Short mmCIF file of C-alpha atoms in Angstrom, two decimals:
data_model
loop_
_atom_site.label_atom_id
_atom_site.label_comp_id
_atom_site.label_asym_id
_atom_site.label_seq_id
_atom_site.Cartn_x
_atom_site.Cartn_y
_atom_site.Cartn_z
CA MET D 28 -221.70 71.82 81.24
CA VAL D 29 -221.70 71.08 77.51
CA SER D 30 -218.97 68.48 77.96
CA PHE D 31 -220.93 66.99 80.89
CA ILE D 32 -223.97 66.60 78.60
CA ARG D 33 -221.97 65.21 75.69
CA ASP D 34 -219.86 62.83 77.82
CA ARG D 35 -223.03 61.21 79.15
CA GLY D 36 -224.75 60.92 75.76
CA MET D 37 -227.53 63.27 76.89
CA GLU D 38 -227.47 65.63 73.88
CA ALA D 39 -230.71 64.23 72.41
CA ASP D 40 -232.52 64.76 75.71
CA PHE D 41 -231.54 68.41 75.84
CA ARG D 42 -232.16 69.00 72.14
CA ASP D 43 -235.71 67.62 72.25
CA TYR D 44 -236.98 68.46 75.72
CA CYS D 45 -236.51 71.32 78.14
CA GLY D 46 -239.03 71.80 80.90
CA GLY D 47 -241.90 70.33 78.94
CA TRP D 48 -241.39 72.60 75.93
CA PRO D 49 -239.45 71.87 72.74
CA CYS D 50 -236.18 73.76 72.72
CA ARG D 51 -233.38 74.45 70.29
CA VAL D 52 -230.16 73.53 72.01
CA ALA D 53 -228.67 73.38 68.53
CA SER D 54 -228.88 77.18 68.51
CA LEU D 55 -226.28 77.22 71.27
CA ASP D 56 -223.78 75.67 68.89
CA GLY D 57 -223.21 78.87 66.93
CA ASP D 58 -226.48 80.65 66.12
CA GLY D 59 -227.64 83.76 67.95
CA GLY D 60 -224.27 84.79 69.35
CA TRP D 61 -224.03 82.06 72.03
CA GLN D 62 -220.50 80.80 72.58
CA PRO D 63 -219.00 78.05 74.77
CA ILE D 64 -218.53 79.23 78.35
CA GLU D 65 -214.83 78.37 78.13
CA THR D 66 -214.41 81.44 75.89
CA ALA D 67 -216.20 83.87 78.24
CA PRO D 68 -214.30 87.00 79.29
CA ARG D 69 -212.57 86.77 82.66
CA ASP D 70 -211.72 90.47 83.00
CA GLY D 71 -214.80 91.88 84.72
CA THR D 72 -216.80 92.36 81.48
CA HIS D 73 -220.54 91.79 82.03
CA PHE D 74 -222.19 89.13 79.80
CA LEU D 75 -225.21 86.82 79.57
CA ALA D 76 -224.63 83.26 80.76
CA THR D 77 -227.03 80.33 80.50
CA ALA D 78 -227.33 76.90 82.10
CA ILE D 79 -229.68 73.96 81.75
CA VAL D 80 -231.47 73.21 85.02
CA ARG D 81 -233.24 69.93 85.77
CA ASN D 82 -235.79 69.19 88.46
CA VAL D 83 -234.77 65.78 89.80
CA LYS D 84 -238.32 64.92 90.92
CA THR D 85 -240.15 65.69 87.68
CA ASP D 86 -237.26 65.55 85.19
CA ALA D 87 -238.43 68.94 83.87
CA ARG D 88 -235.63 70.93 82.23
CA TRP D 89 -235.32 74.63 81.46
CA TRP D 90 -232.77 77.33 80.70
CA GLU D 91 -231.78 79.88 83.31
CA THR D 92 -229.99 82.94 81.95
CA TYR D 93 -228.33 85.68 84.00
CA VAL D 94 -226.10 88.70 83.57
CA ILE D 95 -222.83 87.79 85.26
CA TRP D 96 -219.19 88.79 85.22
CA ALA D 97 -215.94 87.23 86.34
CA ASP D 98 -213.76 88.71 89.02
CA ASP D 99 -210.77 90.15 87.17
CA GLU D 100 -208.37 88.76 89.80
CA THR D 101 -209.69 85.20 90.24
CA GLY D 102 -211.48 84.61 86.91
CA GLU D 103 -214.45 83.13 88.77
CA ILE D 104 -217.98 84.49 89.18
CA HIS D 105 -217.94 87.77 91.04
CA PRO D 106 -219.70 87.43 94.43
CA ASP D 107 -222.17 90.19 93.50
CA CYS D 108 -223.67 88.05 90.72
CA ASP D 109 -223.86 84.57 92.25
CA HIS D 110 -227.32 83.24 91.31
CA GLY D 111 -226.83 79.84 92.90
CA TRP D 112 -224.15 78.81 90.43
CA SER D 113 -220.80 79.21 92.14
CA SER D 114 -218.51 78.63 89.16
CA ILE D 115 -218.48 80.00 85.62
CA ASP D 116 -218.11 76.38 84.49
CA ASP D 117 -221.61 75.65 85.91
CA TYR D 118 -222.91 77.58 82.90
CA SER D 119 -222.81 76.11 79.40
CA HIS D 120 -222.76 79.19 77.12
CA TRP D 121 -222.33 82.95 77.15
CA MET D 122 -222.94 85.90 74.85
CA PRO D 123 -222.15 89.62 74.97
CA LEU D 124 -224.81 91.96 76.29
CA PRO D 125 -226.85 93.69 73.59
CA ALA D 126 -226.50 97.41 73.08
CA PRO D 127 -229.00 99.51 75.04
CA PRO D 128 -232.02 100.89 73.15
CA ASP D 129 -231.44 104.07 71.16
CA ALA D 130 -234.47 105.65 72.85
CA ALA D 131 -232.60 105.78 76.15
CA LEU D 132 -229.79 107.76 74.55
CA LYS D 133 -232.20 110.29 73.01
CA GLY D 134 -234.02 110.94 76.29
CA GLU D 135 -237.25 109.36 75.05
CA GLY D 136 -239.59 107.61 77.45
CA GLU D 137 -238.72 109.79 80.42
#
């Protein structure tokens, strides 16, 4: 998706406007652990993936982020985590899942 945006000269649109709110697409270019989707694991490892969505009627844009994983045989999105995006390449960036809270390991909050 990043190449789609860049090839059409739409970077400024996505850097300045997402769904009516200012957004920091620049942070996807290295800050915060986000990496290009082309580098996402294809071995069944779960990870966060994000995509820019645009409403064609209102031109509103926003990020949708999901936990997904690739089928270790095909390298494509596993059927159990299809959120309307049928290909990993429909997403623009990915990042590893954060570690679970320490409280859960200590039995707190039960």
